[in-house]
mmCIF file of C-alpha atoms in Angstrom:
data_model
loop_
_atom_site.group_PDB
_atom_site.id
_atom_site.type_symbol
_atom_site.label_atom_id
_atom_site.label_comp_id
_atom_site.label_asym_id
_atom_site.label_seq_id
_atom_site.Cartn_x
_atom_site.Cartn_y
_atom_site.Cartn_z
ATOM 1 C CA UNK A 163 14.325 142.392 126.534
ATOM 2 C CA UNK A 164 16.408 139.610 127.964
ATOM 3 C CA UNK A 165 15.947 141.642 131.188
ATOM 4 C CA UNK A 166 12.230 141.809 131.865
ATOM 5 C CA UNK A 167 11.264 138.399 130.004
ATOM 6 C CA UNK A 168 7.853 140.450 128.144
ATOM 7 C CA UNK A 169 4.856 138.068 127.720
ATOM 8 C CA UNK A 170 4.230 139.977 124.620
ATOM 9 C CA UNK A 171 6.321 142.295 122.079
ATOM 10 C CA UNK A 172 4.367 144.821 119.891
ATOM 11 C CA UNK A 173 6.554 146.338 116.981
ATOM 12 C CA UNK A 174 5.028 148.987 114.574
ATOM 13 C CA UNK A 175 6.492 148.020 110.839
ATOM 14 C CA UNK A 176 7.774 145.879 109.171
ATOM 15 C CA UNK A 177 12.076 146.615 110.241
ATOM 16 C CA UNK A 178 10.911 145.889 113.898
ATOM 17 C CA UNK A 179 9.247 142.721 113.055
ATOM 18 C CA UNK A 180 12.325 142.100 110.670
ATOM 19 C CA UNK A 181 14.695 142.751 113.687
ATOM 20 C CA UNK A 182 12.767 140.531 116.049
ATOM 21 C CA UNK A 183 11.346 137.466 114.042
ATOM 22 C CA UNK A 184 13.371 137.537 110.926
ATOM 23 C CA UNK A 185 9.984 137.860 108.959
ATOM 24 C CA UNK A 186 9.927 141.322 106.366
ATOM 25 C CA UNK A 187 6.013 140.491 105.288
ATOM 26 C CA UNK A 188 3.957 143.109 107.534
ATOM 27 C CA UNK A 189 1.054 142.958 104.963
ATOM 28 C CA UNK A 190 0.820 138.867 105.550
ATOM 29 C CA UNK A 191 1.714 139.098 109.089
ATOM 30 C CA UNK A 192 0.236 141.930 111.182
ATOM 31 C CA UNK A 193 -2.661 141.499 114.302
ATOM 32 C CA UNK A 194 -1.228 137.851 115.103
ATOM 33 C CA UNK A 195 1.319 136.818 117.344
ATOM 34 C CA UNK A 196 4.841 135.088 115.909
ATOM 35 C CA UNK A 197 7.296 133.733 118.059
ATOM 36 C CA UNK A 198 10.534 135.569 117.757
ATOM 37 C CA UNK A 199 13.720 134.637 117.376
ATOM 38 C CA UNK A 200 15.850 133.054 119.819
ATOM 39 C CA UNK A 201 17.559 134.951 121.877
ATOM 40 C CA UNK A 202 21.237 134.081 123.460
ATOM 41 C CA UNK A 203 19.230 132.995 126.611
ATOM 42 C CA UNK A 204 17.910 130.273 124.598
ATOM 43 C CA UNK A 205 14.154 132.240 124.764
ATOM 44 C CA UNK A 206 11.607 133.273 122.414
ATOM 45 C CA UNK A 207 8.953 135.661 122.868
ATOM 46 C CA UNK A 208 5.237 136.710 121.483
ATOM 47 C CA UNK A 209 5.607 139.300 119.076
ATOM 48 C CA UNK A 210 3.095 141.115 117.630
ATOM 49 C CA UNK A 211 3.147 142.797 114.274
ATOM 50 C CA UNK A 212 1.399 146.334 114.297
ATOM 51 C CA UNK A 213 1.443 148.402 110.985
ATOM 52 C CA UNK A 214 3.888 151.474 111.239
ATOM 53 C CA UNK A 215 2.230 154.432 112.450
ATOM 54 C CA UNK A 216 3.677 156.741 109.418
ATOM 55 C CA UNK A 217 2.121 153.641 107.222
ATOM 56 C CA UNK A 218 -1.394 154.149 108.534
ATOM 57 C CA UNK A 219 -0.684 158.238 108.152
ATOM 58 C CA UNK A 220 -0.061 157.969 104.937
ATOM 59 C CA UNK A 221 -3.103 156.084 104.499
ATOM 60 C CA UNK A 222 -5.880 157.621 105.732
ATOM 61 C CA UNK A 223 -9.202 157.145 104.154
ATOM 62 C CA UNK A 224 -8.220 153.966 102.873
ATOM 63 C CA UNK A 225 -11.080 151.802 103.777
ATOM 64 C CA UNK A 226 -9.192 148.359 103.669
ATOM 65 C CA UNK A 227 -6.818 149.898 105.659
ATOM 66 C CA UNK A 228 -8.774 151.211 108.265
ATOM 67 C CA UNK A 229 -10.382 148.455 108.467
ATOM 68 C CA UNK A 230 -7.331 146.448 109.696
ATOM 69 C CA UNK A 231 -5.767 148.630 111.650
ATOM 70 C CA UNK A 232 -9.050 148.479 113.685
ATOM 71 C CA UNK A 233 -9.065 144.553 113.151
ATOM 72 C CA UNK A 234 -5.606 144.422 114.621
ATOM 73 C CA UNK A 235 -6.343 146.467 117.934
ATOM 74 C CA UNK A 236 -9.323 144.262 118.740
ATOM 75 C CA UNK A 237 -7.615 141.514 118.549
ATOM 76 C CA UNK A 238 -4.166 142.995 120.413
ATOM 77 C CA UNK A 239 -6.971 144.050 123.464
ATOM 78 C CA UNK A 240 -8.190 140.498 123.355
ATOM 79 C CA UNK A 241 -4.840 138.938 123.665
ATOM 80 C CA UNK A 242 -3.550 141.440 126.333
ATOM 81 C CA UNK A 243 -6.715 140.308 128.401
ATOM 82 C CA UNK A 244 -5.708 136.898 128.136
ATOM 83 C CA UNK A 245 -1.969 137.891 129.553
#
């Protein structure tokens, strides 16, 4: 990461986003960005929070769930147009 300086990070559960921003609440903080961490280059970076794919699996026909896992990719296509 500290190689190619990414304008945006997307991580897919909740041990990514753990691992990058320090932050275990998926549920409260997926389709948004959060700054991560700092890194020992003194940067942080966009991160943003994406439900695991085995978590949406396990899910299916779950309307609320559906619902924003569709909510998030709209709005992760809106931001990566505005990169």
């Amino acid at each position: 990461i500290k190689l190619v300086y990414p304008k945006l990070i997307i991580t897919l559960g909740d041990k990514a986003l753990w691992a990058l921003c320090g932050v275990k609440a998926i549920t409260k903080n997926h389709g948004r960005i959060r700054k991560s961490r700092e890194w020992s280059n003194g940067k942080t970076y966009n991160v943003f929070a994406l439900h695991h794919p085995v978590y949406i699996l396990r899910n299916r026909g779950r309307a609320k769930i559906e619902k924003e896992v569709q909510q998030d990719l709209i709005n992760l296509k809106k931001i990566i147009g505005e990169l």
